[in-house]
Tab-separated table of C-alpha atoms in Angstrom:
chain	number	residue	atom	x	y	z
A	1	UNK	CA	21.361	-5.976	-8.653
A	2	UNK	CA	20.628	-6.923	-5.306
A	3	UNK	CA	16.862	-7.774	-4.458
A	4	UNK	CA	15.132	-8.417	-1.217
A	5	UNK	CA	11.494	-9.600	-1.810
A	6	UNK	CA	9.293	-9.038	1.592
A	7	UNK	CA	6.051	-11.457	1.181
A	8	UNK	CA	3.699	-10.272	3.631
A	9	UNK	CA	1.012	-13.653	3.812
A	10	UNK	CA	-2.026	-13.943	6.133
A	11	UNK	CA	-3.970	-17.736	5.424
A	12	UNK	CA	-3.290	-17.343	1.458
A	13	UNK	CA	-2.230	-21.247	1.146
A	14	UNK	CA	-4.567	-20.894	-1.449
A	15	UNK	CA	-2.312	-18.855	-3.746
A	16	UNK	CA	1.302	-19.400	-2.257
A	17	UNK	CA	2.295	-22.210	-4.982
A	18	UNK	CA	1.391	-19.254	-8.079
A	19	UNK	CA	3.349	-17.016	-5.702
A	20	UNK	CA	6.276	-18.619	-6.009
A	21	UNK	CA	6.190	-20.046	-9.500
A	22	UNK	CA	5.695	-16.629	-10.790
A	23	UNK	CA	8.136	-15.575	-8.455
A	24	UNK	CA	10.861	-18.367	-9.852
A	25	UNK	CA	9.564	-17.054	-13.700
A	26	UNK	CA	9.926	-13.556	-13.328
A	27	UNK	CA	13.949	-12.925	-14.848
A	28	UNK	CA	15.087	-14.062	-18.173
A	29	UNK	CA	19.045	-13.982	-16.473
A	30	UNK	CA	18.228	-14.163	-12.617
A	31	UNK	CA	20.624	-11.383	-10.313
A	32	UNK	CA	22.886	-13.059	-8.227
A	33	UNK	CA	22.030	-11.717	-5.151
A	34	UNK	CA	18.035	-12.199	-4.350
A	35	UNK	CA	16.498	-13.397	-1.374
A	36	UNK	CA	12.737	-14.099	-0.072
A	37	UNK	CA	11.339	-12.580	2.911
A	38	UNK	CA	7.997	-14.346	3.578
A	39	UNK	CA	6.661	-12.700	6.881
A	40	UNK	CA	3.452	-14.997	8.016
A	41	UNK	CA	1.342	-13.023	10.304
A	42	UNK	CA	-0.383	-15.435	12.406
A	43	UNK	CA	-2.251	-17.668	9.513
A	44	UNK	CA	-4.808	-19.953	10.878
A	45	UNK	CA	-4.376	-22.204	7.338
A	46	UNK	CA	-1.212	-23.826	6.109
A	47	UNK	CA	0.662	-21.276	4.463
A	48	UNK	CA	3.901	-21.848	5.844
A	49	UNK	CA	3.733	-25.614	5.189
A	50	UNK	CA	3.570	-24.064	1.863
A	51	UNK	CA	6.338	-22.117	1.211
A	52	UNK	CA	8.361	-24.588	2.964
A	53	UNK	CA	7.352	-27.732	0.279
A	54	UNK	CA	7.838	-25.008	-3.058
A	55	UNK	CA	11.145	-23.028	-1.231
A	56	UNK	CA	13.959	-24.293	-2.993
A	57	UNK	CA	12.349	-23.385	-6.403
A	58	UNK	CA	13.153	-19.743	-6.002
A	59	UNK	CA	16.412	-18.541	-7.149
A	60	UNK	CA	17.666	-17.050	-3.458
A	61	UNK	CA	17.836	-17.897	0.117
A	62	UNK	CA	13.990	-17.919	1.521
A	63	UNK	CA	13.480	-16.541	5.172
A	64	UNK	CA	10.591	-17.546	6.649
A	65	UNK	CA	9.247	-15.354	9.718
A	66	UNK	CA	5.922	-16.197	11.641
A	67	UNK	CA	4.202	-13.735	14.506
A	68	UNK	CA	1.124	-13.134	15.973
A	69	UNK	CA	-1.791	-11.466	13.455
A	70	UNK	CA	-0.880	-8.279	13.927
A	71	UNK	CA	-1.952	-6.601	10.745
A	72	UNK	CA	-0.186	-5.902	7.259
A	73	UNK	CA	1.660	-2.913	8.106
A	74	UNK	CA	3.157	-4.248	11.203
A	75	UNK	CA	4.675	-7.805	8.988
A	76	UNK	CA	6.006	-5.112	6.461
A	77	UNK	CA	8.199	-3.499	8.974
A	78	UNK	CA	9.426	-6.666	10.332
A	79	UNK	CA	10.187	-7.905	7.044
A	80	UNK	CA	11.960	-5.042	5.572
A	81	UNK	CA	14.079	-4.830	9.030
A	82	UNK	CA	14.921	-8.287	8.118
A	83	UNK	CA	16.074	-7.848	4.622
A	84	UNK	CA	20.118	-7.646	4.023
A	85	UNK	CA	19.999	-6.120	0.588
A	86	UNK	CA	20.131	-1.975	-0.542
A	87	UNK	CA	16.429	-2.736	-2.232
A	88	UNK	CA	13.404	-4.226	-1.673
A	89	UNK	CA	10.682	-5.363	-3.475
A	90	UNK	CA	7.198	-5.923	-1.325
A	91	UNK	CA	4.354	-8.351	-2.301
A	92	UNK	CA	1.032	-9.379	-0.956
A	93	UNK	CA	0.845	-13.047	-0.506
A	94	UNK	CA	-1.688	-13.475	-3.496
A	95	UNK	CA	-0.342	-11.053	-5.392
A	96	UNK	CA	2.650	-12.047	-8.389
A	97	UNK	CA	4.771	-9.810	-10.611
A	98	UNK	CA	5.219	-9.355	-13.987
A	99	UNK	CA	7.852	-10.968	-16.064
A	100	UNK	CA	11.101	-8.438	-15.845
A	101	UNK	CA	8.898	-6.088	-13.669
A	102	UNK	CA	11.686	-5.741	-10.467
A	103	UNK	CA	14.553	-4.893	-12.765
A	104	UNK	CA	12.915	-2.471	-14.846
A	105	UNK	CA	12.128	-0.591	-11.264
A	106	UNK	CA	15.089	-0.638	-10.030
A	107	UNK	CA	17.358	0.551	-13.348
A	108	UNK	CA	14.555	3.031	-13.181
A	109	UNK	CA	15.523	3.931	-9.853
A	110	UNK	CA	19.581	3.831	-10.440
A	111	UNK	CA	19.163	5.580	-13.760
A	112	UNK	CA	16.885	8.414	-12.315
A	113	UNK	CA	18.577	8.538	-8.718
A	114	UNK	CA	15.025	7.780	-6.904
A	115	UNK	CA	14.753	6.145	-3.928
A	116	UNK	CA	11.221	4.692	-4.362
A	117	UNK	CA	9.354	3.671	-7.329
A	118	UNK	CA	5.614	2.323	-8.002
A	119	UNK	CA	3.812	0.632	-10.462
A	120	UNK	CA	0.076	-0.349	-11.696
A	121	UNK	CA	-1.086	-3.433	-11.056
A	122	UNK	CA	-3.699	-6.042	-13.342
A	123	UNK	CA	-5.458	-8.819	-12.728
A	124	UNK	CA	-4.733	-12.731	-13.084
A	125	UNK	CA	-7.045	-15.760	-13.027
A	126	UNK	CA	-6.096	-18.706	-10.841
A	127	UNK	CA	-7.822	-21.198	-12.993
A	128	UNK	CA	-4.988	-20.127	-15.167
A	129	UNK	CA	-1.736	-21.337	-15.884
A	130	UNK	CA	-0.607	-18.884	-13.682
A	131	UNK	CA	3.298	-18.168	-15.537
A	132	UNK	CA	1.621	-17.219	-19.049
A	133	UNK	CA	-0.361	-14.729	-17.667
A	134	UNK	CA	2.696	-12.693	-16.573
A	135	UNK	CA	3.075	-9.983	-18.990
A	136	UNK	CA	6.516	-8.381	-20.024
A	137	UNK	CA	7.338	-5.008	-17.946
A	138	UNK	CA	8.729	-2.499	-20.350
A	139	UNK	CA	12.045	-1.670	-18.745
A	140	UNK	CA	11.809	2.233	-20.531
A	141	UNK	CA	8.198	2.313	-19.618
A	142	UNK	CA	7.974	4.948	-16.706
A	143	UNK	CA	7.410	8.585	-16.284
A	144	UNK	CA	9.061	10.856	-13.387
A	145	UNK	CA	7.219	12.729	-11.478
A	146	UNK	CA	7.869	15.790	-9.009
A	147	UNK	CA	6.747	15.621	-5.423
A	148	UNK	CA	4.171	17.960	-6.667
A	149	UNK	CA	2.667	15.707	-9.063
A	150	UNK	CA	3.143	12.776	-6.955
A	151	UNK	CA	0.789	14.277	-4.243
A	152	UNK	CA	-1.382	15.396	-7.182
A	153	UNK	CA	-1.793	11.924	-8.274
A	154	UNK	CA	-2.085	10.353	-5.048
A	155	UNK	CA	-4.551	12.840	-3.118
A	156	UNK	CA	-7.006	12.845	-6.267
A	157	UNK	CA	-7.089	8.622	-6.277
A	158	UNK	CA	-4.887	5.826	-5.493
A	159	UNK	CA	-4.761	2.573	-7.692
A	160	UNK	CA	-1.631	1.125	-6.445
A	161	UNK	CA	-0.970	-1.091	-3.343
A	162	UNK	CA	2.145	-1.913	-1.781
A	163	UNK	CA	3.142	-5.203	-4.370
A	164	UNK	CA	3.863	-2.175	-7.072
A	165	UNK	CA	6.387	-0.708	-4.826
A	166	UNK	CA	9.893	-0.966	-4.522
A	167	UNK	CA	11.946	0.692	-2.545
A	168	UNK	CA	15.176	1.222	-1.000
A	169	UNK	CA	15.619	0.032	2.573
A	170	UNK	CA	17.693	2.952	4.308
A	171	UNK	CA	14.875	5.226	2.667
A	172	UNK	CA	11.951	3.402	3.903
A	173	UNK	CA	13.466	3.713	7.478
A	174	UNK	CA	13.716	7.276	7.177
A	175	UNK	CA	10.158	7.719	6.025
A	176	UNK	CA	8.824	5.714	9.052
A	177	UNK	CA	8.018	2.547	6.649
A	178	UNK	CA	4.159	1.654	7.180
A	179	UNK	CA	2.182	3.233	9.340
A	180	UNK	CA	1.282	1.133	12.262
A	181	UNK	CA	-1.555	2.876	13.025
A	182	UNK	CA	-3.717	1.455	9.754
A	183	UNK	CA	-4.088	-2.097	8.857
A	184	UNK	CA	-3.505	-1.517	5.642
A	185	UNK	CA	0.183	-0.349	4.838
A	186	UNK	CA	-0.177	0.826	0.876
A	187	UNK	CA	-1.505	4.196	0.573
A	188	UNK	CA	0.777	5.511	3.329
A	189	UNK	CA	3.436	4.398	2.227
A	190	UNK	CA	3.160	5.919	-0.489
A	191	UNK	CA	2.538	9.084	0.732
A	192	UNK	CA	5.401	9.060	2.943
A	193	UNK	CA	7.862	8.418	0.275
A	194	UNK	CA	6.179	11.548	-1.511
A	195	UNK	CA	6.596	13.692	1.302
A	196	UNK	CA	10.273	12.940	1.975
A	197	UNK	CA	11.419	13.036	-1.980
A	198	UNK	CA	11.942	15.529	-4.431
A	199	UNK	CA	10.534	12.659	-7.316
A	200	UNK	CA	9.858	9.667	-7.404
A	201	UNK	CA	9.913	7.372	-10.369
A	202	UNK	CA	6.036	5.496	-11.562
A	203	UNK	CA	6.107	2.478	-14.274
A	204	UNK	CA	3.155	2.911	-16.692
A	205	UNK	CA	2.714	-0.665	-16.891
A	206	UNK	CA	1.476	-3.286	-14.589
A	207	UNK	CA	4.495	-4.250	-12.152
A	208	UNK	CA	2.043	-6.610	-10.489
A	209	UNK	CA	-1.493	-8.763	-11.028
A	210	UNK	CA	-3.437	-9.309	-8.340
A	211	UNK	CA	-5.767	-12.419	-7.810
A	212	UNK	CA	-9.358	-11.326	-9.423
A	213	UNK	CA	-11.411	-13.023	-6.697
A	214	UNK	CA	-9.627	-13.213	-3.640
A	215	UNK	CA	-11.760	-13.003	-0.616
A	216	UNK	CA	-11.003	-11.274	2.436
A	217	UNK	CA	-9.054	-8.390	1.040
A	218	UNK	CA	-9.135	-4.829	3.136
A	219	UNK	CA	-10.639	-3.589	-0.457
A	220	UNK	CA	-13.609	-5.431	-0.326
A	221	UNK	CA	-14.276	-4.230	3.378
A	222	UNK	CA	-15.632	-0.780	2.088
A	223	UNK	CA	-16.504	1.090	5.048
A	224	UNK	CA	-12.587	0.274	7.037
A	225	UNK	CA	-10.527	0.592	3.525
A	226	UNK	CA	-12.428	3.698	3.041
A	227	UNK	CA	-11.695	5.154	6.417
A	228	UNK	CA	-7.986	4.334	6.008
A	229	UNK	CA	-7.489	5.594	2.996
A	230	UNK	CA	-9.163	8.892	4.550
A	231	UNK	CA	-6.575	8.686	7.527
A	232	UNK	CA	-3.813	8.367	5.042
A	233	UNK	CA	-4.590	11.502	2.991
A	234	UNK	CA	-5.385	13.040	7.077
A	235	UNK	CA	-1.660	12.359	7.736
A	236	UNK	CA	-0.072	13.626	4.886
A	237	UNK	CA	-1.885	17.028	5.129
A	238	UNK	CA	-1.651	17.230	9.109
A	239	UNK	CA	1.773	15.401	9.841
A	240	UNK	CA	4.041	14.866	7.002
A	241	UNK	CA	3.471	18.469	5.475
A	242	UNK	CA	1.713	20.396	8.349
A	243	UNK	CA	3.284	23.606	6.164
A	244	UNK	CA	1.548	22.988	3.041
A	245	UNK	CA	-2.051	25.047	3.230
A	246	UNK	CA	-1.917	24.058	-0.591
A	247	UNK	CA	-2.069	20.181	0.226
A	248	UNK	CA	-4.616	20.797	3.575
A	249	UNK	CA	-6.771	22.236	1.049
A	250	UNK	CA	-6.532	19.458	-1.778
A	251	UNK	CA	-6.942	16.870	1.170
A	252	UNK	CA	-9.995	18.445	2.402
A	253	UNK	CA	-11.934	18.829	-0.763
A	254	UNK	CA	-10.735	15.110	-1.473
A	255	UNK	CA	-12.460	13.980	1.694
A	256	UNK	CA	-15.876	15.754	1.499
A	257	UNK	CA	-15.967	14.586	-1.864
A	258	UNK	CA	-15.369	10.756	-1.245
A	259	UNK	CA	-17.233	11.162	2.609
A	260	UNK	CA	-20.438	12.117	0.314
A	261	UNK	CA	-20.228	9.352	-2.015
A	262	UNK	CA	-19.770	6.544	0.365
A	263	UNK	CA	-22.008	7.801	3.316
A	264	UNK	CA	-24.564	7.780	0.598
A	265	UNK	CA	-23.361	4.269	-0.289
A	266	UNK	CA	-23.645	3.240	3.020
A	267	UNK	CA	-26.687	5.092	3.530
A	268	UNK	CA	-24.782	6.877	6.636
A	269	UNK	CA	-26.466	10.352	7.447
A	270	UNK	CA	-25.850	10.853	3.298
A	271	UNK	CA	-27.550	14.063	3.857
A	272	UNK	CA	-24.453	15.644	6.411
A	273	UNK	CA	-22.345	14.523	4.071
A	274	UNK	CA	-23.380	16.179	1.091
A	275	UNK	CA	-23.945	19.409	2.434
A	276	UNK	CA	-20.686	19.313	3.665
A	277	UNK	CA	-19.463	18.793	-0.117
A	278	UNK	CA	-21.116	20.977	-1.372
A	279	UNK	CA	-20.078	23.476	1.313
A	280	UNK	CA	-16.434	22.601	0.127
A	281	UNK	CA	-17.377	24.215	-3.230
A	282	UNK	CA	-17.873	27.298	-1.857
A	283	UNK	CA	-15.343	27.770	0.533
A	284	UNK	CA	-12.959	26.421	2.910
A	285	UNK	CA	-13.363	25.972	7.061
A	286	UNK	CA	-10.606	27.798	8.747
A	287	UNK	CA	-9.949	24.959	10.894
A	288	UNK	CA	-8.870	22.251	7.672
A	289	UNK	CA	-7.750	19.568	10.024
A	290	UNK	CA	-10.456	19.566	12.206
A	291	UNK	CA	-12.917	19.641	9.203
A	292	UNK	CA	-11.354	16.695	7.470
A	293	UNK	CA	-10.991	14.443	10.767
A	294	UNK	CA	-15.079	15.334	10.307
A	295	UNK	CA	-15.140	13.041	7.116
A	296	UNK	CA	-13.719	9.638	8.931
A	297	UNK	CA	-17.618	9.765	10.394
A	298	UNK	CA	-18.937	8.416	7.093
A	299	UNK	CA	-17.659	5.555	7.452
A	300	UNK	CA	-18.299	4.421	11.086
A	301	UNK	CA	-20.841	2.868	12.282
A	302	UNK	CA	-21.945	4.873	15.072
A	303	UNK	CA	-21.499	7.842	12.534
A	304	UNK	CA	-18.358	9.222	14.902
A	305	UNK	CA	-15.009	10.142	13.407
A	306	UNK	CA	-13.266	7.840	16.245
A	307	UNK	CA	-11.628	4.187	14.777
A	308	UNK	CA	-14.336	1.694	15.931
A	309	UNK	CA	-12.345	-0.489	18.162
A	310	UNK	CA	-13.087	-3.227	16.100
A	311	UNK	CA	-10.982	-1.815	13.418
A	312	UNK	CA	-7.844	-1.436	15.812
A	313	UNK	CA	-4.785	-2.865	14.832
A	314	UNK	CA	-4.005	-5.673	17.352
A	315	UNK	CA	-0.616	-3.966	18.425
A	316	UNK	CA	-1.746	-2.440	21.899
A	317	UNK	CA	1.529	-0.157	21.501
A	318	UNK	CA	0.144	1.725	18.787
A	319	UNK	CA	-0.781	5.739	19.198
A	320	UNK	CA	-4.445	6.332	18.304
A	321	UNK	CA	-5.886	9.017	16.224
A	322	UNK	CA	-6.639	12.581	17.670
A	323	UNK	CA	-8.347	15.524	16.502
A	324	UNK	CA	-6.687	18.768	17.048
């Protein structure tokens, strides 16, 4: 088993030492062949003093990249280009894995013949001793699921970010990797491995815990997360699978439905919103792309489908969004 962990880390000096000691806890007979990617994207704190004083506890060689802040998606790519191994395994900087939770993916993914698989992910306290808090990942614990069901799943909700994923490198090249264009690199990726498999493999166990009061996070930004994860459903229907009326349609209903609840949340023209919902009961606009790019005005603040610019990625080369 050959491993490449990509540790995507913006100011999380906070959490880097649990990183790592989880990260040095996680196999009961470590692979030979690991290695840590830690991609810092432009931290303002001491994160990469850090990893360099708890490195040489890890069980691999440790690559340390810094750039610019330039957004999550944008240090994925750069760390997965990076990595020299078949697989890897990506991880927010505050984020750790369960105990035996990378090798039960990836004999999931030999056994099955999948080139991506994804997990759940818990919660851990920091007060904590962080290393008995990791709980055992089943390693016959996972279900496999049909491109069908995948979208299914993933159009109805998403639970998952991008530390439950592993994946295999030439794959995530094909699929495009993140998309540049969000800030926020899990949902898409996702969705582009579902749109360029016939299955995919999902543990039905936590792969991952995630800090339970980390500040900062996209997630707690609800208006921008929201919109994303509204652009990432947009692309699938409208880009990935422009052929699929069947997933236009799912997409659509999907966004009325969550463009009602959180313009009413936000208290952002709730009214438009829910007619528009409702309307989506009834029947279907003949124009589906043009009715879903509709929805991203929920979330704005000028109540305009556009990306605010101060939700741009940094990355000047980046396409924006258009309406068609």
């Amino acid at each position: 088993m050959n491993i490449s962990y990509v540790i995507t880390v913006y100011n999380k000096a906070p959490y880097i030492a649990d990183v790592i000691h989880s990260l040095a806890s996680e196999y009961q007979q470590t692979p030979e062949h690991l290695e840590y990617i830690f991609v810092d994207d432009g931290s303002s704190d001491d994160s990469v003093h850090q990893i360099q004083a708890l490195q040489e506890e890890l069980p691999g060689e440790v690559i340390i990249i810094e750039q610019e802040n330039q957004g999550a998606a944008i240090a994925t790519n750069v760390g997965v280009a990076h990595a020299k191994y078949e697989w890897v395994r990506l991880l927010d900087g505050d984020d750790i894995p369960t105990k035996n939770s990378t090798e039960a993916m990836y004999n999931a993914a030999i056994t099955e013949k999948v080139d991506f698989v994804i997990g759940s992910s818990g919660y851990f306290t920091q007060s904590d001793d962080v290393v008995s808090q990791m709980t055992k990942t089943n390693a016959n614990g996972y279900v496999v699921m049909s491109q069908d069901e995948a979208l299914d799943r993933f159009i109805k909700g998403f639970s998952h970010n991008s530390s439950c994923m592993l994946v295999n490198k030439n794959f995530f090249v094909q699929f495009g990797g993140a998309d540049i264009r969000l800030r926020s690199p899990d949902y898409t990726m996702a969705l582009r491995a579902t749109a360029h498999s016939e299955k995919i493999v999902r543990m039905t166990q936590n792969v991952t815990l995630t800090i339970d009061e980390a500040p900062g996070r996209l997630s707690s930004q609800i208006a921008r997360s929201r919109y994303d994860s509204i652009c990432a459903i947009y692309y699938l229907a409208h880009e990935l699978l422009p052929a699929r009326t069947d997933v236009a349609k799912a997409v659509y209903k999907r966004a009325s439905s969550r463009s009602s609840r959180y313009a009413r949340a936000l208290n952002n023209r709730p009214l438009k919103h829910f007619f528009r919902y409702v309307c989506s009961k009834l029947f279907l606009p003949r124009n589906l792309k043009a009715a879903t790019y509709q929805c991203l005005s929920a979330y704005t603040p000028d109540g305009q489908p556009e990306r605010p610019k101060e939700w741009q990625p940094k990355d000047k080369k980046n396409p924006p969004m258009h309406n068609a």
